[in-house]
Coordinates of N, CA and C and ligand atoms in Angstrom, one line a residue:
M1 N -51.8 127.9 -58.1 CA -52.6 128.5 -59.0 C -51.9 128.4 -60.6
N2 N -52.6 127.7 -61.6 CA -51.7 127.6 -62.9 C -52.2 128.6 -63.8
I3 N -51.6 129.6 -64.4 CA -51.8 130.6 -64.9 C -51.6 130.1 -66.4
V4 N -52.6 130.0 -67.5 CA -52.3 129.8 -68.9 C -52.4 130.8 -69.7
L5 N -52.7 131.7 -69.6 CA -53.2 132.6 -70.6 C -52.9 134.1 -70.0
D6 N -52.8 135.1 -71.1 CA -52.4 136.2 -70.8 C -53.2 137.3 -71.7
I7 N -54.1 138.2 -71.1 CA -55.2 138.9 -71.8 C -54.6 140.3 -72.5
H8 N -53.2 140.5 -72.1 CA -52.9 142.0 -72.4 C -51.3 142.1 -72.8
S9 N -51.2 142.5 -74.1 CA -49.8 142.6 -74.5 C -49.7 143.6 -75.7
H10 N -48.7 144.2 -76.0 CA -48.0 145.0 -77.1 C -47.0 145.0 -78.0
T11 N -46.9 145.2 -78.9 CA -45.9 144.9 -80.1 C -45.1 146.1 -80.5
V12 N -44.4 145.8 -81.4 CA -43.6 146.9 -81.9 C -44.7 147.7 -82.9
A13 N -45.9 147.2 -83.0 CA -46.7 148.1 -84.0 C -47.3 149.4 -83.2
C14 N -47.0 149.3 -82.0 CA -47.4 150.7 -81.4 C -46.5 151.5 -80.8
Q15 N -45.3 151.3 -81.6 CA -44.1 152.4 -81.4 C -43.5 152.7 -80.3
H16 N -44.0 151.9 -79.1 CA -43.4 151.9 -77.7 C -43.4 150.3 -77.3
G17 N -43.5 149.6 -78.1 CA -43.2 148.0 -77.8 C -41.9 147.6 -78.7
Y18 N -41.5 146.6 -77.9 CA -40.1 146.4 -78.6 C -40.0 144.7 -79.1
S19 N -41.2 144.0 -79.4 CA -41.2 142.8 -80.0 C -42.3 142.6 -80.8
T20 N -42.2 141.7 -82.0 CA -43.2 141.6 -82.9 C -44.1 140.5 -82.1
V21 N -45.4 140.2 -82.8 CA -46.2 139.1 -82.4 C -45.5 138.0 -82.5
Q22 N -44.5 137.6 -83.4 CA -44.0 136.3 -83.7 C -43.0 136.1 -82.5
E23 N -42.1 137.0 -82.1 CA -41.4 136.9 -80.8 C -42.2 136.8 -79.5
I24 N -43.1 137.2 -79.5 CA -44.0 137.2 -78.2 C -44.7 135.7 -78.2
A25 N -45.1 135.2 -79.4 CA -45.5 133.8 -79.3 C -44.4 132.9 -79.1
R26 N -43.2 133.1 -79.6 CA -41.9 132.2 -79.3 C -41.8 132.3 -77.7
Q27 N -41.8 133.3 -77.2 CA -41.6 133.4 -75.8 C -42.7 132.6 -74.9
A28 N -44.0 132.9 -75.3 CA -45.3 132.6 -74.7 C -45.1 130.9 -74.8
S29 N -44.8 130.3 -75.8 CA -44.6 128.9 -76.3 C -43.6 128.4 -75.2
D30 N -42.4 129.2 -75.2 CA -41.0 128.8 -74.4 C -41.6 128.5 -72.9
I31 N -42.3 129.4 -72.4 CA -42.9 129.4 -71.2 C -43.8 128.5 -70.8
G32 N -44.5 128.1 -71.7 CA -45.7 127.1 -71.5 C -46.9 127.9 -71.5
L33 N -46.9 128.9 -72.2 CA -48.5 129.7 -72.1 C -49.5 128.9 -73.2
E34 N -50.4 129.0 -72.9 CA -51.3 128.4 -74.1 C -52.0 129.4 -74.7
M35 N -52.2 130.6 -74.5 CA -52.8 131.7 -75.1 C -52.5 133.1 -74.8
F36 N -52.6 134.1 -75.9 CA -52.2 135.5 -75.3 C -53.2 136.4 -76.2
A37 N -53.5 137.7 -75.6 CA -54.0 138.4 -76.5 C -53.2 139.7 -76.8
V38 N -53.2 139.8 -78.3 CA -52.4 141.1 -78.8 C -53.5 142.2 -78.6
T39 N -53.4 143.3 -77.8 CA -54.1 144.1 -77.6 C -53.4 145.8 -77.6
E40 N -53.3 146.0 -78.9 CA -52.6 147.2 -79.2 C -53.5 148.5 -78.9
H41 N -52.8 149.6 -78.5 CA -53.4 150.8 -78.3 C -54.3 151.3 -79.1
G42 N -55.4 151.8 -78.9 CA -56.6 152.5 -79.6 C -55.6 154.0 -80.2
P43 N -56.1 154.5 -81.4 CA -55.5 155.5 -82.1 C -55.3 156.6 -81.2
R44 N -56.0 156.9 -80.2 CA -55.8 158.3 -79.7 C -54.4 158.5 -78.7
L45 N -53.9 157.5 -78.5 CA -52.6 157.4 -77.6 C -51.5 158.1 -78.6
L46 N -50.4 158.7 -78.1 CA -49.6 159.2 -79.0 C -49.0 158.2 -79.6
A47 N -48.3 157.2 -79.0 CA -47.7 156.3 -79.9 C -48.7 155.1 -79.9
A48 N -49.5 154.9 -81.0 CA -50.5 154.2 -81.0 C -50.8 153.4 -82.4
N49 N -51.6 152.6 -82.8 CA -52.0 152.3 -84.1 C -53.1 152.8 -84.6
N50 N -53.5 153.1 -86.0 CA -54.6 153.6 -86.6 C -55.5 152.5 -86.7
E51 N -56.8 153.1 -87.1 CA -57.9 152.5 -87.4 C -57.7 151.1 -88.2
Y52 N -56.8 151.4 -89.4 CA -56.5 150.4 -90.4 C -55.7 148.9 -89.8
F53 N -54.8 149.3 -88.8 CA -54.3 148.0 -88.1 C -55.2 147.1 -87.5
F54 N -56.4 147.8 -87.1 CA -57.2 146.9 -86.3 C -58.4 146.1 -87.5
R55 N -58.5 146.8 -88.6 CA -59.6 146.2 -89.6 C -58.7 145.3 -90.1
N56 N -57.5 145.3 -90.4 CA -56.6 144.2 -91.0 C -56.0 143.1 -90.0
I57 N -56.5 143.1 -88.9 CA -55.9 142.3 -87.6 C -56.1 140.8 -88.1
R58 N -57.2 140.5 -88.9 CA -57.2 139.0 -89.2 C -56.2 138.4 -89.8
V59 N -54.9 139.2 -90.4 CA -53.9 138.6 -90.7 C -53.0 137.9 -89.8
I60 N -53.3 138.2 -88.5 CA -52.5 137.5 -87.4 C -53.0 136.2 -87.2
P61 N -52.2 135.3 -87.3 CA -52.5 133.7 -87.4 C -53.2 133.4 -86.1
R62 N -54.2 132.4 -86.2 CA -55.0 132.0 -84.8 C -54.1 131.3 -83.7
K63 N -52.9 130.6 -84.5 CA -52.3 129.8 -83.6 C -50.7 130.2 -83.9
I64 N -49.7 130.4 -83.2 CA -48.4 130.5 -83.6 C -47.5 129.9 -82.7
Y65 N -46.5 128.8 -83.0 CA -45.7 128.0 -82.2 C -46.7 127.3 -81.0
G66 N -48.0 126.9 -81.7 CA -48.8 126.1 -80.7 C -49.6 127.0 -79.6
V67 N -49.3 128.2 -79.8 CA -49.8 129.1 -78.8 C -51.3 129.7 -79.5
K68 N -52.3 129.8 -78.9 CA -53.5 130.5 -79.4 C -53.4 132.1 -79.4
I69 N -53.8 132.7 -80.3 CA -53.9 134.1 -80.2 C -55.0 134.8 -80.4
L70 N -55.3 135.8 -79.5 CA -56.7 136.6 -79.6 C -56.3 137.7 -80.2
R71 N -57.1 138.5 -81.0 CA -56.9 139.6 -81.7 C -57.5 140.7 -81.0
G72 N -57.1 141.5 -80.5 CA -57.9 142.6 -79.6 C -57.5 144.0 -79.7
V73 N -57.8 144.9 -78.6 CA -57.3 146.2 -78.7 C -57.4 146.5 -77.2
E74 N -56.5 147.5 -76.9 CA -56.7 148.2 -75.5 C -56.9 149.8 -76.0
A75 N -58.3 149.9 -76.0 CA -59.0 151.2 -76.5 C -58.8 152.2 -75.4
N76 N -58.9 153.5 -75.8 CA -58.7 154.5 -74.8 C -60.1 154.8 -74.5
I77 N -60.7 155.1 -73.1 CA -61.8 155.6 -72.8 C -61.8 157.0 -72.8
L78 N -62.7 158.0 -73.9 CA -62.5 159.0 -74.1 C -63.3 160.2 -73.4
D79 N -64.3 159.7 -72.8 CA -65.1 160.7 -71.9 C -66.0 160.1 -70.7
D80 N -66.5 160.7 -70.2 CA -67.4 160.4 -69.1 C -68.7 159.6 -69.5
K81 N -69.0 159.3 -71.0 CA -69.9 158.7 -71.7 C -69.7 157.2 -71.6
G82 N -68.2 156.9 -71.4 CA -67.9 155.6 -71.8 C -67.6 155.4 -73.2
N83 N -67.4 156.3 -74.2 CA -66.9 156.3 -75.6 C -65.4 155.7 -75.8
I84 N -65.2 154.8 -76.7 CA -63.8 154.4 -76.9 C -63.3 154.9 -78.3
D85 N -62.1 154.7 -78.7 CA -61.7 155.2 -79.8 C -61.3 154.3 -81.0
L86 N -62.3 153.5 -81.3 CA -62.3 152.8 -82.5 C -63.7 152.8 -83.0
T87 N -63.8 152.6 -84.5 CA -65.1 152.5 -85.0 C -65.8 151.1 -84.8
E88 N -67.1 151.2 -85.0 CA -67.7 149.8 -85.2 C -67.1 148.9 -86.0
R89 N -66.9 149.2 -87.1 CA -66.4 148.4 -88.1 C -65.0 147.7 -87.6
A90 N -64.2 148.3 -86.9 CA -63.0 147.7 -86.6 C -63.4 146.9 -85.3
L91 N -64.3 147.3 -84.4 CA -64.4 146.8 -83.2 C -65.0 145.4 -83.4
K92 N -65.8 145.2 -84.5 CA -66.7 143.9 -84.5 C -65.6 142.9 -85.1
R93 N -64.4 143.3 -85.4 CA -63.5 142.5 -86.2 C -62.4 141.6 -84.8
L94 N -62.8 142.4 -83.8 CA -61.9 141.7 -82.6 C -62.6 140.9 -81.7
D95 N -61.7 140.0 -81.3 CA -61.8 138.9 -80.3 C -62.1 139.6 -78.8
I96 N -61.2 140.5 -78.6 CA -61.4 141.1 -77.0 C -61.0 142.5 -76.9
V97 N -61.9 143.2 -76.1 CA -61.6 144.5 -76.3 C -61.4 145.1 -74.7
I98 N -60.2 145.5 -74.4 CA -60.1 146.1 -73.5 C -60.5 147.7 -73.4
A99 N -60.9 148.4 -72.5 CA -60.9 149.8 -72.4 C -60.2 150.5 -71.1
S100 N -59.3 151.2 -71.4 CA -58.6 151.8 -70.4 C -58.5 153.2 -70.2
L101 N -58.3 154.0 -69.2 CA -57.9 155.5 -69.1 C -56.8 155.7 -69.1
H102 N -55.9 156.5 -70.1 CA -54.8 156.8 -70.2 C -54.6 158.3 -69.9
E103 N -53.5 158.8 -69.2 CA -53.6 160.3 -68.6 C -53.4 161.2 -70.0
S104 N -52.9 160.6 -71.1 CA -52.8 161.8 -72.0 C -54.0 161.9 -73.1
V105 N -54.8 160.8 -72.9 CA -56.2 160.9 -73.5 C -57.0 161.5 -72.5
F106 N -57.2 161.1 -71.4 CA -58.3 161.6 -70.6 C -57.6 162.1 -69.3
T107 N -57.8 163.2 -69.1 CA -57.1 164.1 -67.8 C -57.8 163.7 -66.6
P108 N -56.8 163.1 -65.7 CA -57.5 162.9 -64.3 C -58.2 163.8 -63.7
R109 N -59.4 163.3 -63.2 CA -60.5 164.3 -62.6 C -60.9 163.6 -61.2
D110 N -62.1 164.1 -60.6 CA -62.4 164.0 -59.5 C -63.0 162.3 -59.5
I111 N -63.3 161.7 -58.4 CA -63.7 160.4 -58.2 C -65.3 160.0 -58.9
H112 N -66.1 161.1 -58.8 CA -67.5 161.2 -59.2 C -66.9 161.0 -60.9
T113 N -66.4 161.8 -61.5 CA -66.3 161.7 -63.0 C -65.8 160.2 -63.5
I114 N -64.7 159.9 -62.7 CA -64.0 158.9 -62.9 C -64.7 157.4 -63.0
T115 N -65.6 157.5 -61.9 CA -66.6 156.3 -61.7 C -67.5 156.4 -62.8
K116 N -68.1 157.6 -63.1 CA -69.1 157.8 -64.1 C -68.7 157.0 -65.4
A117 N -67.2 157.7 -65.8 CA -66.5 157.4 -66.8 C -66.6 155.7 -67.0
L118 N -65.7 155.0 -66.0 CA -65.8 153.6 -65.9 C -67.1 152.8 -66.3
I119 N -67.9 153.1 -65.3 CA -69.3 152.6 -65.3 C -69.9 152.8 -67.0
N120 N -69.7 153.8 -67.5 CA -70.4 153.8 -68.6 C -69.5 153.0 -69.6
A121 N -68.2 153.1 -69.5 CA -67.4 152.1 -70.4 C -67.7 150.7 -70.2
I122 N -68.0 150.3 -69.0 CA -68.5 149.0 -68.8 C -69.8 148.7 -69.5
K123 N -70.6 149.6 -69.5 CA -71.9 149.5 -70.2 C -71.8 149.6 -71.7
N124 N -70.7 150.2 -72.1 CA -70.4 150.0 -73.8 C -70.5 148.7 -74.3
P125 N -71.4 148.4 -75.2 CA -71.7 146.8 -75.5 C -70.2 146.3 -76.3
Y126 N -69.4 147.3 -76.6 CA -68.4 146.5 -77.4 C -67.1 146.3 -76.3
V127 N -67.2 146.7 -75.1 CA -66.1 146.4 -74.1 C -66.5 145.1 -73.6
D128 N -65.1 144.5 -73.2 CA -65.4 143.0 -72.6 C -64.5 143.3 -71.3
I129 N -63.5 144.1 -71.1 CA -62.5 144.1 -69.9 C -62.2 145.6 -69.6
I130 N -62.3 146.3 -68.6 CA -61.6 147.3 -68.2 C -60.0 147.3 -67.6
G131 N -59.4 147.8 -68.7 CA -57.7 147.8 -67.9 C -57.2 148.5 -66.9
H132 N -56.5 148.2 -66.2 CA -55.8 148.7 -65.0 C -56.8 149.5 -64.3
P133 N -58.0 149.3 -63.7 CA -58.8 150.3 -63.0 C -58.4 150.5 -61.6
G134 N -57.3 149.8 -61.2 CA -56.7 150.1 -59.9 C -55.8 151.3 -60.1
N135 N -55.5 152.0 -61.0 CA -54.6 153.0 -61.0 C -55.0 154.1 -60.1
P136 N -54.3 154.6 -59.3 CA -54.7 155.4 -58.1 C -54.8 157.0 -58.9
R137 N -54.2 157.2 -60.1 CA -54.4 158.6 -60.7 C -55.8 158.8 -61.0
F138 N -56.6 157.6 -61.3 CA -58.0 157.7 -61.8 C -58.8 157.0 -60.4
P139 N -59.1 157.9 -59.5 CA -59.8 157.3 -58.3 C -61.2 157.0 -58.6
I140 N -61.8 155.6 -58.1 CA -62.9 155.1 -58.4 C -63.6 154.7 -57.2
D141 N -65.1 154.8 -57.1 CA -65.7 154.1 -56.2 C -65.8 152.6 -56.5
I142 N -64.9 151.8 -55.9 CA -64.8 150.3 -56.3 C -65.8 149.7 -56.0
E143 N -66.7 149.8 -55.2 CA -67.9 149.0 -54.9 C -68.8 149.2 -56.1
R144 N -69.0 150.5 -56.5 CA -69.9 150.7 -57.8 C -69.5 150.2 -59.1
V145 N -68.1 150.3 -59.2 CA -67.5 149.8 -60.4 C -67.7 148.0 -60.4
I146 N -67.5 147.6 -59.3 CA -67.4 146.1 -59.3 C -68.9 145.7 -59.6
Q147 N -69.7 146.0 -59.0 CA -71.3 146.1 -59.0 C -71.6 146.3 -60.7
A148 N -71.2 147.4 -61.3 CA -71.4 147.4 -62.8 C -70.9 146.3 -63.4
A149 N -69.6 146.0 -63.3 CA -68.9 144.7 -64.0 C -69.9 143.7 -63.8
L150 N -70.3 143.3 -62.8 CA -71.1 142.0 -62.4 C -72.8 142.2 -63.0
D151 N -73.2 143.3 -63.1 CA -74.3 143.7 -63.9 C -74.3 143.4 -65.1
N152 N -73.1 143.8 -65.8 CA -73.0 143.7 -67.2 C -72.1 142.8 -67.9
N153 N -71.7 141.7 -67.1 CA -71.0 140.5 -67.6 C -69.6 141.1 -68.2
K154 N -69.2 141.9 -67.4 CA -67.8 142.5 -67.9 C -66.8 142.0 -66.7
L155 N -65.3 142.1 -67.2 CA -64.3 141.7 -66.5 C -63.4 143.1 -66.3
L156 N -63.0 143.0 -64.9 CA -62.1 144.0 -64.3 C -60.7 143.3 -64.3
E157 N -59.4 144.2 -64.9 CA -58.1 143.6 -65.0 C -57.3 143.9 -63.8
I158 N -56.5 143.1 -63.3 CA -55.3 143.0 -62.6 C -54.0 143.1 -63.3
N159 N -53.6 144.3 -63.4 CA -52.6 144.5 -64.5 C -51.1 144.3 -63.9
N160 N -50.2 143.5 -63.8 CA -49.1 143.3 -63.4 C -48.1 144.3 -63.5
H161 N -48.1 145.1 -64.9 CA -47.1 146.1 -64.8 C -47.4 147.3 -64.2
S162 N -48.8 147.5 -63.8 CA -49.2 148.5 -62.8 C -48.7 148.6 -61.6
F163 N -47.9 147.6 -60.9 CA -47.2 147.5 -59.7 C -45.9 148.1 -59.8
R164 N -45.6 148.1 -61.2 CA -44.1 148.9 -61.4 C -44.6 150.4 -61.9
A165 N -45.4 150.2 -62.8 CA -45.3 151.6 -63.6 C -46.4 152.7 -63.0
R166 N -47.4 152.0 -62.3 CA -48.4 153.0 -61.8 C -48.5 152.9 -60.0
K167 N -47.7 153.7 -59.6 CA -47.5 153.6 -58.1 C -48.9 153.6 -57.5
G168 N -48.9 152.9 -56.2 CA -50.2 153.1 -55.5 C -51.1 151.9 -56.1
S169 N -51.1 151.1 -57.0 CA -52.1 150.3 -57.5 C -52.2 149.1 -56.7
F170 N -51.2 148.6 -56.2 CA -51.2 147.3 -55.3 C -52.5 147.6 -54.1
K171 N -52.4 148.6 -53.4 CA -53.1 148.5 -52.6 C -54.9 148.8 -53.1
N172 N -55.0 149.4 -54.2 CA -56.4 149.6 -54.9 C -56.6 148.1 -55.4
C173 N -55.8 147.3 -55.9 CA -56.1 146.1 -56.7 C -56.4 145.2 -55.4
I174 N -55.8 145.3 -54.3 CA -56.4 144.4 -53.2 C -57.8 144.5 -53.0
K175 N -58.1 145.9 -52.9 CA -59.4 146.2 -52.4 C -60.4 145.8 -53.5
L176 N -60.1 145.9 -54.7 CA -60.7 145.4 -56.1 C -61.0 144.0 -56.0
A177 N -59.7 143.2 -55.9 CA -59.8 141.9 -55.8 C -60.6 141.1 -54.8
K178 N -60.7 141.8 -53.4 CA -61.3 141.1 -52.3 C -63.0 141.5 -52.7
G179 N -63.2 142.5 -53.3 CA -64.5 143.0 -53.8 C -65.1 142.1 -54.4
I180 N -64.3 141.7 -55.4 CA -64.6 140.6 -56.6 C -65.0 139.4 -56.1
K181 N -64.1 138.8 -55.3 CA -64.2 138.0 -54.4 C -65.5 137.6 -53.5
D182 N -65.8 138.7 -52.9 CA -67.0 138.8 -52.3 C -68.3 138.6 -53.0
V183 N -68.4 139.1 -54.1 CA -69.6 138.9 -55.0 C -69.6 137.9 -56.0
G184 N -68.3 137.0 -55.8 CA -68.2 135.6 -56.5 C -68.0 136.0 -57.9
G185 N -67.0 137.1 -58.4 CA -66.7 137.4 -59.5 C -65.3 137.0 -60.1
M186 N -65.2 137.3 -61.5 CA -63.6 136.9 -61.8 C -62.8 138.2 -62.2
V187 N -61.6 138.3 -61.9 CA -60.6 139.2 -62.4 C -59.9 138.6 -63.8
A188 N -59.4 139.3 -64.3 CA -58.6 138.9 -65.6 C -57.1 139.3 -65.5
L189 N -56.0 138.7 -65.6 CA -54.8 138.9 -65.4 C -54.4 139.5 -66.7
G190 N -53.7 140.7 -66.7 CA -52.9 140.9 -67.8 C -51.4 141.3 -67.5
S191 N -50.6 140.9 -68.2 CA -49.2 141.3 -68.1 C -48.8 142.6 -68.6
D192 N -49.6 142.9 -69.7 CA -49.3 144.5 -70.1 C -47.8 144.5 -70.6
A193 N -47.5 143.3 -71.4 CA -46.0 143.1 -71.8 C -45.7 144.3 -72.9
H194 N -44.6 144.9 -73.0 CA -44.5 145.7 -74.0 C -43.0 145.1 -74.7
I195 N -42.8 143.7 -74.3 CA -41.5 143.3 -74.8 C -41.8 141.8 -74.7
S196 N -41.3 140.8 -75.4 CA -41.8 139.5 -75.3 C -41.4 138.8 -73.9
F197 N -40.2 139.4 -73.3 CA -40.0 138.7 -72.3 C -40.8 138.6 -70.9
H198 N -41.6 139.9 -71.1 CA -42.8 140.0 -70.0 C -44.1 139.5 -70.2
I199 N -44.2 138.7 -71.1 CA -45.4 137.9 -71.7 C -45.7 136.9 -70.4
G200 N -47.1 136.8 -69.9 CA -47.1 135.8 -68.9 C -46.4 135.9 -67.7
I201 N -45.9 137.1 -67.5 CA -45.1 137.5 -66.2 C -46.4 138.1 -65.2
F202 N -46.6 137.6 -64.0 CA -47.5 137.9 -63.2 C -47.0 137.7 -61.5
D203 N -46.0 137.9 -61.7 CA -45.1 137.9 -60.3 C -45.8 138.7 -59.0
K204 N -46.1 140.0 -59.3 CA -47.0 140.8 -58.4 C -48.5 140.4 -58.3
A205 N -48.9 140.1 -59.3 CA -50.3 139.9 -59.5 C -50.5 138.6 -58.8
M206 N -49.8 137.5 -58.7 CA -50.0 136.3 -57.9 C -50.0 136.6 -56.3
E207 N -48.8 137.5 -55.9 CA -48.7 137.9 -54.9 C -50.2 138.7 -54.2
L208 N -50.5 139.1 -55.1 CA -51.7 140.0 -54.9 C -53.3 139.0 -54.6
I209 N -53.1 138.1 -55.5 CA -54.0 137.1 -55.5 C -54.1 136.4 -54.2
E210 N -53.0 136.1 -53.8 CA -52.8 135.1 -52.6 C -53.1 136.1 -51.4
E211 N -52.8 137.4 -51.4 CA -53.2 138.3 -50.4 C -54.7 138.6 -50.3
A212 N -55.3 138.3 -51.3 CA -57.0 138.9 -51.5 C -57.4 137.6 -51.2
G213 N -56.8 136.5 -51.4 CA -57.4 135.1 -50.9 C -58.4 134.8 -52.3
L214 N -58.0 135.2 -53.4 CA -58.7 134.8 -54.8 C -58.4 133.1 -54.9
G215 N -59.6 132.7 -55.3 CA -59.5 130.9 -55.6 C -59.4 131.0 -57.3
E216 N -59.0 129.9 -57.9 CA -59.2 129.3 -59.2 C -60.5 130.0 -59.8
E217 N -61.5 130.2 -59.1 CA -62.9 130.2 -59.6 C -63.0 131.9 -59.8
N218 N -62.2 132.6 -59.0 CA -62.0 134.0 -59.3 C -61.2 134.7 -60.4
V219 N -60.4 133.8 -61.0 CA -59.5 134.1 -62.1 C -59.7 133.4 -63.3
I220 N -60.0 134.4 -64.4 CA -60.2 133.7 -65.5 C -59.1 133.0 -66.5
N221 N -57.9 133.4 -66.0 CA -56.8 133.2 -66.9 C -56.3 131.4 -66.4
T222 N -56.9 131.0 -65.7 CA -56.5 129.4 -65.2 C -57.1 128.4 -66.3
S223 N -57.7 128.9 -67.2 CA -57.9 127.9 -68.3 C -58.5 128.8 -69.8
V224 N -58.1 128.0 -70.8 CA -58.4 128.8 -72.2 C -59.9 128.5 -72.2
E225 N -60.5 127.4 -71.9 CA -61.6 127.2 -72.1 C -62.9 128.4 -71.3
K226 N -62.2 128.6 -70.2 CA -62.9 129.6 -69.2 C -63.3 130.8 -70.0
L227 N -62.0 131.4 -70.4 CA -62.0 132.8 -71.3 C -62.8 132.5 -72.5
L228 N -62.6 131.4 -73.3 CA -63.5 131.4 -74.4 C -65.0 131.2 -74.3
D229 N -65.3 130.5 -73.2 CA -66.7 130.6 -72.7 C -67.2 131.7 -72.4
Y230 N -66.4 132.6 -71.7 CA -66.7 134.0 -71.6 C -66.9 134.6 -72.6
L231 N -66.0 134.7 -73.6 CA -66.3 135.5 -74.7 C -67.4 134.9 -75.8
K232 N -67.9 133.7 -75.4 CA -69.1 133.2 -76.0 C -70.4 133.7 -75.6
T233 N -70.2 134.1 -74.1 CA -71.2 135.0 -73.6 C -71.3 136.3 -74.1
R234 N -70.3 136.8 -74.8 CA -70.1 138.1 -75.2 C -70.6 138.1 -76.7
G235 N -70.9 136.9 -77.1 CA -71.3 137.1 -78.8 C -70.0 136.6 -79.7
K236 N -69.0 136.1 -79.0 CA -67.8 136.0 -80.0 C -67.3 134.3 -79.8
E237 N -67.5 133.7 -81.0 CA -67.2 132.2 -81.1 C -66.1 132.2 -81.5
I238 N -64.9 131.7 -81.0 CA -63.6 132.0 -81.9 C -63.2 130.2 -82.0
E239 N -62.6 130.2 -83.2 CA -62.2 128.8 -83.5 C -60.9 128.7 -83.8
F240 N -60.2 127.7 -83.4 CA -58.8 127.7 -83.6 C -58.2 126.5 -84.4
Ligands
LIG301 ZN1 -53.0 150.9 -70.5
LIG302 ZN1 -51.5 148.3 -72.3

């Protein structure tokens, strides 16, 4: 399976990233990636970007070194109502919105509360993708979350960084991937790179895809057109 794009990355702007957008683009170009998304952390995370970063995000070129760039956010899910930490004014300027649960913003709770939070985040009209839903620190009813994503035309992420940073994610993500395959859905692969060298790195995610038996039709990262078509269904027409 040929992966041509990465939906999740961080830069120096978030204060715990180690590369600039330009450096990530350089590396992406060098390894033959066609597109990546800059998805900085929403303001509520300790080391994160403020509202103005996202309002001004149009300054990032559409293409650097021949690599297409999507301007996005990894917003924080704030509560079980699925609210996230950016204003509509900023969200409207973004190509891609990932919403994730992070421990410093959302204290891990029981499976019912977390499932409710994720389903409501899925229903949030600004959210496109749920980030690292396989994190075992936030237990979920996987089948219900998959069904909600399907019903609302949203994607669930397989996060390559989780397999090192969030212990126990692999087992959960296998279940998630198999469930998505069963309903004919698609996963979105994110490297969650915090340094240029990690952009487009999906070593563990590819193992998982093989083990879960996902085909090209189940992975949005196999074609730029596929992701752009998906974003079009979300009301975003992006020209490069
Ligand atoms: Zn995250
Ligand atoms: Zn991230």
